[in-house]
PDB file of C-alpha atoms in Angstrom:
ATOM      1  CA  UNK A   1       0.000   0.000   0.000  1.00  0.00           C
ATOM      2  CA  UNK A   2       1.314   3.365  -1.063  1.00  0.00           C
ATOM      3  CA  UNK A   3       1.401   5.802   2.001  1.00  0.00           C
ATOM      4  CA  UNK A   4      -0.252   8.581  -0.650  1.00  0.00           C
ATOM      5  CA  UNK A   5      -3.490   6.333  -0.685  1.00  0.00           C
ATOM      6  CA  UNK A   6      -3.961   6.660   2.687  1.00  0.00           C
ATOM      7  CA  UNK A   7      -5.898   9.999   3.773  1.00  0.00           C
ATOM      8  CA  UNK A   8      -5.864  11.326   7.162  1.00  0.00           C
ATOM      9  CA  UNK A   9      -8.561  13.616   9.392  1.00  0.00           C
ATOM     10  CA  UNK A  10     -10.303  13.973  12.522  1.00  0.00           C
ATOM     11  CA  UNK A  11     -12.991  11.776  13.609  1.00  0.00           C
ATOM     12  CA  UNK A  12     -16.512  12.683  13.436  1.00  0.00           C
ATOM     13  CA  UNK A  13     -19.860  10.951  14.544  1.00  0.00           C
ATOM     14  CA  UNK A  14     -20.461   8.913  11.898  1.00  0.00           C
ATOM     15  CA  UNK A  15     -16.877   7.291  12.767  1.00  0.00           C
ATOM     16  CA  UNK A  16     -17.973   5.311  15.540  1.00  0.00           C
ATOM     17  CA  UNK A  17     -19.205   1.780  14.570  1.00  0.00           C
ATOM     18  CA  UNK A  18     -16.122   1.148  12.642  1.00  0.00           C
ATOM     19  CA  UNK A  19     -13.615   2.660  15.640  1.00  0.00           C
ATOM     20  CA  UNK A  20     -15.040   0.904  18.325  1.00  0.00           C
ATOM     21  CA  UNK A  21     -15.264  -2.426  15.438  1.00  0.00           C
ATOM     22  CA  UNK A  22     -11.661  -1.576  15.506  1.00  0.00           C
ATOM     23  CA  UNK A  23     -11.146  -1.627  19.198  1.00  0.00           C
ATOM     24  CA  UNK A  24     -13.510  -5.274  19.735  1.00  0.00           C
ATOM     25  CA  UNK A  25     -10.254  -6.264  16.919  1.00  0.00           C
ATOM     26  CA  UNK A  26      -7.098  -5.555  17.853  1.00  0.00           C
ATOM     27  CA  UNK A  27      -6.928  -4.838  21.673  1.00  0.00           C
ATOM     28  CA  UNK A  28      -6.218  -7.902  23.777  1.00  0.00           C
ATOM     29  CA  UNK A  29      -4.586  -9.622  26.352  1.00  0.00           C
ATOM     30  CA  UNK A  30      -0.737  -8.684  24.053  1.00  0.00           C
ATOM     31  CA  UNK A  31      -1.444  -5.222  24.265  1.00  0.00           C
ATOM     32  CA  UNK A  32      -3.703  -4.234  26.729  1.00  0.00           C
ATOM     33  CA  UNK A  33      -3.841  -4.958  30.650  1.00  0.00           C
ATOM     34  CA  UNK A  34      -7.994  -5.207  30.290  1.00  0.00           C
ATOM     35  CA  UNK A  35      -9.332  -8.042  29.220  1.00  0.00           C
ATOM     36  CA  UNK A  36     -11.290  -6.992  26.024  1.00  0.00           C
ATOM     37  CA  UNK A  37     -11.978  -3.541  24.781  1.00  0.00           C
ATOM     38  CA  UNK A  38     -15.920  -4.168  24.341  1.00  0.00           C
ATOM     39  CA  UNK A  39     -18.086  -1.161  24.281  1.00  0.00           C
ATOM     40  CA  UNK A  40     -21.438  -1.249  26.099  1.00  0.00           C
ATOM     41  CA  UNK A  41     -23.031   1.137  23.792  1.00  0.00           C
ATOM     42  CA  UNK A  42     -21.953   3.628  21.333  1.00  0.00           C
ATOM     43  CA  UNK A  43     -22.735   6.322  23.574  1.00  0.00           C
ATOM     44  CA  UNK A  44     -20.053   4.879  26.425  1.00  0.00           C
ATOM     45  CA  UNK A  45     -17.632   4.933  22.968  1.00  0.00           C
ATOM     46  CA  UNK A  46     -18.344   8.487  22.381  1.00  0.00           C
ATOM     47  CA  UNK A  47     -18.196   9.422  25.714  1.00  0.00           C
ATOM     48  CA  UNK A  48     -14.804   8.204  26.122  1.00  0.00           C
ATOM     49  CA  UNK A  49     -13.200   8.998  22.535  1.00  0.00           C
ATOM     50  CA  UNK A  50     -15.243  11.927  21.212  1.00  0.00           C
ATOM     51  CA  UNK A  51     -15.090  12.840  17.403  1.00  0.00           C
ATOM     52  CA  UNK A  52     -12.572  14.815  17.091  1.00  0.00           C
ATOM     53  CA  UNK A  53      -9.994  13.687  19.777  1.00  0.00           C
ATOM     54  CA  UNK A  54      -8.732  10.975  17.336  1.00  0.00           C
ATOM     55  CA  UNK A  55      -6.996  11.163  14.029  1.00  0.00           C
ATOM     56  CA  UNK A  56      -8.412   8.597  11.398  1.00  0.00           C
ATOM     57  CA  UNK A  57      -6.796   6.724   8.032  1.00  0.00           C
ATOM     58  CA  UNK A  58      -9.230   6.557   5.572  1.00  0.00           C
ATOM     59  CA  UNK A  59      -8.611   3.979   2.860  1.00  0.00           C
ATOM     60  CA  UNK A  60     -11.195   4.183  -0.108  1.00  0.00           C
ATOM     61  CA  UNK A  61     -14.586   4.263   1.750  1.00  0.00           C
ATOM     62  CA  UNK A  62     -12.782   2.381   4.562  1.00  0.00           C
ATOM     63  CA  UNK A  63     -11.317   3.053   7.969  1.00  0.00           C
ATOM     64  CA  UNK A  64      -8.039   1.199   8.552  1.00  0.00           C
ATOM     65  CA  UNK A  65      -6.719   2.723  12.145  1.00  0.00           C
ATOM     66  CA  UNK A  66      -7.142   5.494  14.483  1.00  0.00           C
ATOM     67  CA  UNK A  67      -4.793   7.530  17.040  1.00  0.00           C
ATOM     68  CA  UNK A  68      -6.345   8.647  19.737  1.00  0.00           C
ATOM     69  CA  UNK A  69      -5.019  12.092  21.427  1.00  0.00           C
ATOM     70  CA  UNK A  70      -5.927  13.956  25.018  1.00  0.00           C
ATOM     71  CA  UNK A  71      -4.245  15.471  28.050  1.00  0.00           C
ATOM     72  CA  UNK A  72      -2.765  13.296  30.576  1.00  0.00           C
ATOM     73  CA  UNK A  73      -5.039  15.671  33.067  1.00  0.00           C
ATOM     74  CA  UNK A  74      -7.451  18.562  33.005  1.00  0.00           C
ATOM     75  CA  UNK A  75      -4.549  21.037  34.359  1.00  0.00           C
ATOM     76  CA  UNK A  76      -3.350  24.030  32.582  1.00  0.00           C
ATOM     77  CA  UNK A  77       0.084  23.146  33.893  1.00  0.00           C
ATOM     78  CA  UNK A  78      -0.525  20.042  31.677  1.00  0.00           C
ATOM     79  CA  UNK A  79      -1.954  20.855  28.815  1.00  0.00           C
ATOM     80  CA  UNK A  80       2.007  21.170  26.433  1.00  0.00           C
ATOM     81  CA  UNK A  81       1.493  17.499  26.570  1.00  0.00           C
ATOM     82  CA  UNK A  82      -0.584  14.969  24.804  1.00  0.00           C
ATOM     83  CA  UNK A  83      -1.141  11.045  25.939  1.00  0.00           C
ATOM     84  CA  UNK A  84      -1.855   8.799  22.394  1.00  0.00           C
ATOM     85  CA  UNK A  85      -3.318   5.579  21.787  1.00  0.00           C
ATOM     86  CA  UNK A  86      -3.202   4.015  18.030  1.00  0.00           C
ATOM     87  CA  UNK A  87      -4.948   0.856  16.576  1.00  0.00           C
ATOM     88  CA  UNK A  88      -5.020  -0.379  13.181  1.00  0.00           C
ATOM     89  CA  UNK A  89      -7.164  -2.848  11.749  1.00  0.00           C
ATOM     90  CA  UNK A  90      -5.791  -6.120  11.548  1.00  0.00           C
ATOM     91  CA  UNK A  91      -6.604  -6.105   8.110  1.00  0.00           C
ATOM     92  CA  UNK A  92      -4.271  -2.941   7.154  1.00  0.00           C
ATOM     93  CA  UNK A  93      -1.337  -3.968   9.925  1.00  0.00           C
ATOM     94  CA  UNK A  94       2.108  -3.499   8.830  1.00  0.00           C
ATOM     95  CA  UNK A  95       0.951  -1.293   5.817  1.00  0.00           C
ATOM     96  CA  UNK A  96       2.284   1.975   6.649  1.00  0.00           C
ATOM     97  CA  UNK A  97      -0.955   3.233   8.218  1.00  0.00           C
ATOM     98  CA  UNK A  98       0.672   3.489  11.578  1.00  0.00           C
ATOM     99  CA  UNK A  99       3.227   5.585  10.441  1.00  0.00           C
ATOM    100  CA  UNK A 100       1.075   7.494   8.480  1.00  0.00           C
ATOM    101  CA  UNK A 101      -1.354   8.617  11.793  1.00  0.00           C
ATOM    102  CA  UNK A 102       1.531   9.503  13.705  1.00  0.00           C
ATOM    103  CA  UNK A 103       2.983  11.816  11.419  1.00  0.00           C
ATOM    104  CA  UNK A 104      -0.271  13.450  11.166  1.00  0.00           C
ATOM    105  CA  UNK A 105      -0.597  13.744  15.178  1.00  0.00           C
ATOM    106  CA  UNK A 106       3.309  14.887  15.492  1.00  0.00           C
ATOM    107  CA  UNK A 107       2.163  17.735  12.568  1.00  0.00           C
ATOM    108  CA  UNK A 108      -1.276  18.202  14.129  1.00  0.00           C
ATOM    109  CA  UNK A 109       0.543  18.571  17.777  1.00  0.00           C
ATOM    110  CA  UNK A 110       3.113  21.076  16.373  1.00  0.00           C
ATOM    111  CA  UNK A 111       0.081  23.314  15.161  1.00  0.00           C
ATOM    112  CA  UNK A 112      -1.720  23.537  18.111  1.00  0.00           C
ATOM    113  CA  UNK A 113       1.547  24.290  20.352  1.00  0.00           C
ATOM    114  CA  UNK A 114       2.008  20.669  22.392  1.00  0.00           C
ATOM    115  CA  UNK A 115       5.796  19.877  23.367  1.00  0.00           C
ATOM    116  CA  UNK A 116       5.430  16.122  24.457  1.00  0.00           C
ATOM    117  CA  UNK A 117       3.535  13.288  23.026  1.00  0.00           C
ATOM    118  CA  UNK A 118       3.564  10.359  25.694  1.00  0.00           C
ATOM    119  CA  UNK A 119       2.075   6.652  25.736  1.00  0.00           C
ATOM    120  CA  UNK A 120       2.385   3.272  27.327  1.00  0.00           C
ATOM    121  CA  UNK A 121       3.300   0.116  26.572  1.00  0.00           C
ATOM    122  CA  UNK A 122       3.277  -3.172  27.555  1.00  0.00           C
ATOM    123  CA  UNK A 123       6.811  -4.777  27.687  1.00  0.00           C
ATOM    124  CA  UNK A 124       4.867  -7.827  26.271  1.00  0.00           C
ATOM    125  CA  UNK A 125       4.412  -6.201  23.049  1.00  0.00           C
ATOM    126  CA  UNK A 126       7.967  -5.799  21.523  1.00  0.00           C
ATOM    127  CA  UNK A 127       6.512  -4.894  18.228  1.00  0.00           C
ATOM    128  CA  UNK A 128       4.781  -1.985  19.410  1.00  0.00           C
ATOM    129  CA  UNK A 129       8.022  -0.702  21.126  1.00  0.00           C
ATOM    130  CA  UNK A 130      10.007  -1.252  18.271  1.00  0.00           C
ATOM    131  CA  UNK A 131       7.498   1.273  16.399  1.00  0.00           C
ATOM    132  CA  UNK A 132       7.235   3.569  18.375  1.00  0.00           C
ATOM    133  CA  UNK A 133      11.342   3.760  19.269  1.00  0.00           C
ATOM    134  CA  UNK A 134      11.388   4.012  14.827  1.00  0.00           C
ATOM    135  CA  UNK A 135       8.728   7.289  15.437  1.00  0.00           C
ATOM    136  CA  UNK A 136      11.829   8.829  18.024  1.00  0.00           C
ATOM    137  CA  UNK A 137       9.578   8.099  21.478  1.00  0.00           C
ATOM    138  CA  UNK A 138      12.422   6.416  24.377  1.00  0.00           C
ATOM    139  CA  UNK A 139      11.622   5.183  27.150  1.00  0.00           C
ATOM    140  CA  UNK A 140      10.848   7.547  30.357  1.00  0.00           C
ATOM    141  CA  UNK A 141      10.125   5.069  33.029  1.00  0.00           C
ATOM    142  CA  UNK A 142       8.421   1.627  33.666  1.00  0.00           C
ATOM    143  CA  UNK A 143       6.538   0.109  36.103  1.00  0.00           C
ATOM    144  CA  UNK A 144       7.968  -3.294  36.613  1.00  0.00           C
ATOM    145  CA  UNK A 145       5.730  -5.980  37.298  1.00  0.00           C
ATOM    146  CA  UNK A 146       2.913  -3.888  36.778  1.00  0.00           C
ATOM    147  CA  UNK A 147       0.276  -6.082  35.705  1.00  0.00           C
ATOM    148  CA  UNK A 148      -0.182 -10.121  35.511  1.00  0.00           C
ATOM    149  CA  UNK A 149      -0.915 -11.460  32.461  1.00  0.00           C
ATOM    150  CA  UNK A 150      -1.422 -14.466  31.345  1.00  0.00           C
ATOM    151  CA  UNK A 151       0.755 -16.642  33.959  1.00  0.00           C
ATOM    152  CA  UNK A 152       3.908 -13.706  33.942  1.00  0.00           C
ATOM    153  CA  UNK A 153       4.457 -10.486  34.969  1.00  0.00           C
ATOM    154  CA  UNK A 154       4.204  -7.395  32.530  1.00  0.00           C
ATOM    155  CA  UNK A 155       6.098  -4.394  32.452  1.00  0.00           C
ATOM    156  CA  UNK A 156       4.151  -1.502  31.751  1.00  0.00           C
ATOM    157  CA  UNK A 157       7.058   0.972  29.937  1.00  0.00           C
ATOM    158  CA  UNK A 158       6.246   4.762  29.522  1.00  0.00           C
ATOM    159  CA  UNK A 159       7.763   6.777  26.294  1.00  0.00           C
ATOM    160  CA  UNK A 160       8.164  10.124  24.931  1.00  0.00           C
ATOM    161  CA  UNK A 161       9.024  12.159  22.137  1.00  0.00           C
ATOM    162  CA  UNK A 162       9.386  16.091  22.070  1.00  0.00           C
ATOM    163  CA  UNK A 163       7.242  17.633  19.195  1.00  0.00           C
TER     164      UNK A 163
END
């Protein structure tokens, strides 16, 4: 897939089915502490991700992967950095997509003056790290042992990159 097919914008309204169809897909116990990422109802979806607090690739008619942006907290003393989620669709994985979203958050950051994107990670999902280390996040702490998954302890790694 050529990166130039894949368009970018915020989410909207009609957005939700497919995002939280995305969500029921990809998050599980590899990359996520919870057990399933279900929604209850669409409203409980858009009252935790409303439209326009994600960034969504369109392909054709199709939406192949979000990242999801907010505060870490409701302070002022808070509000240079941004906390980021991203899924893709399993059918549009290792496409480019990824890549793709994040450039348009790191851009989309930059214009509306934030200094720090952060996230977390699972040390259970090397992939993910390895991504986001190629996007220029490191690592800024980790709580060790943090969760128990499956039988082992998990890391749970936080990481960084300046805008």
């Amino acid at each position: 897939m050529n990166p130039r097919d894949i368009q970018t914008r915020l989410s909207e309204m009609r957005d939700a089915a497919a995002l939280m169809e995305i969500d029921n897909l990809v998050w599980d116990r590899q990359n996520t502490p919870a057990e399933k990422m279900e929604w209850e109802s669409r409203e409980k979806y858009l009252q935790s991700s409303p439209p326009g607090n994600q960034i969504v690739a369109v392909i054709g008619e199709e939406i192949g992967g979000y990242i999801g942006f907010k505060p870490p907290t409701p302070l002022p003393s808070n509000a240079h950095v941004l906390e980021l989620n991203i899924a893709i669709h399993p059918a549009y994985q290792r496409k480019g997509i990824g890549r793709v979203l994040m450039d348009a958050l790191v851009q989309l950051a930059a214009e509306r003056g934030v200094r720090k994107l952060s996230l977390r990670v699972l040390a259970s999902n090397p992939g993910a790290v390895a991504f986001y280390e190629s996007c220029g996040f490191v690592e800024q702490g980790r709580l060790v042992e943090e969760f128990w998954l499956d039988g082992q302890y998990v890391d749970d790694i936080f990481m960084w990159r300046k805008v």
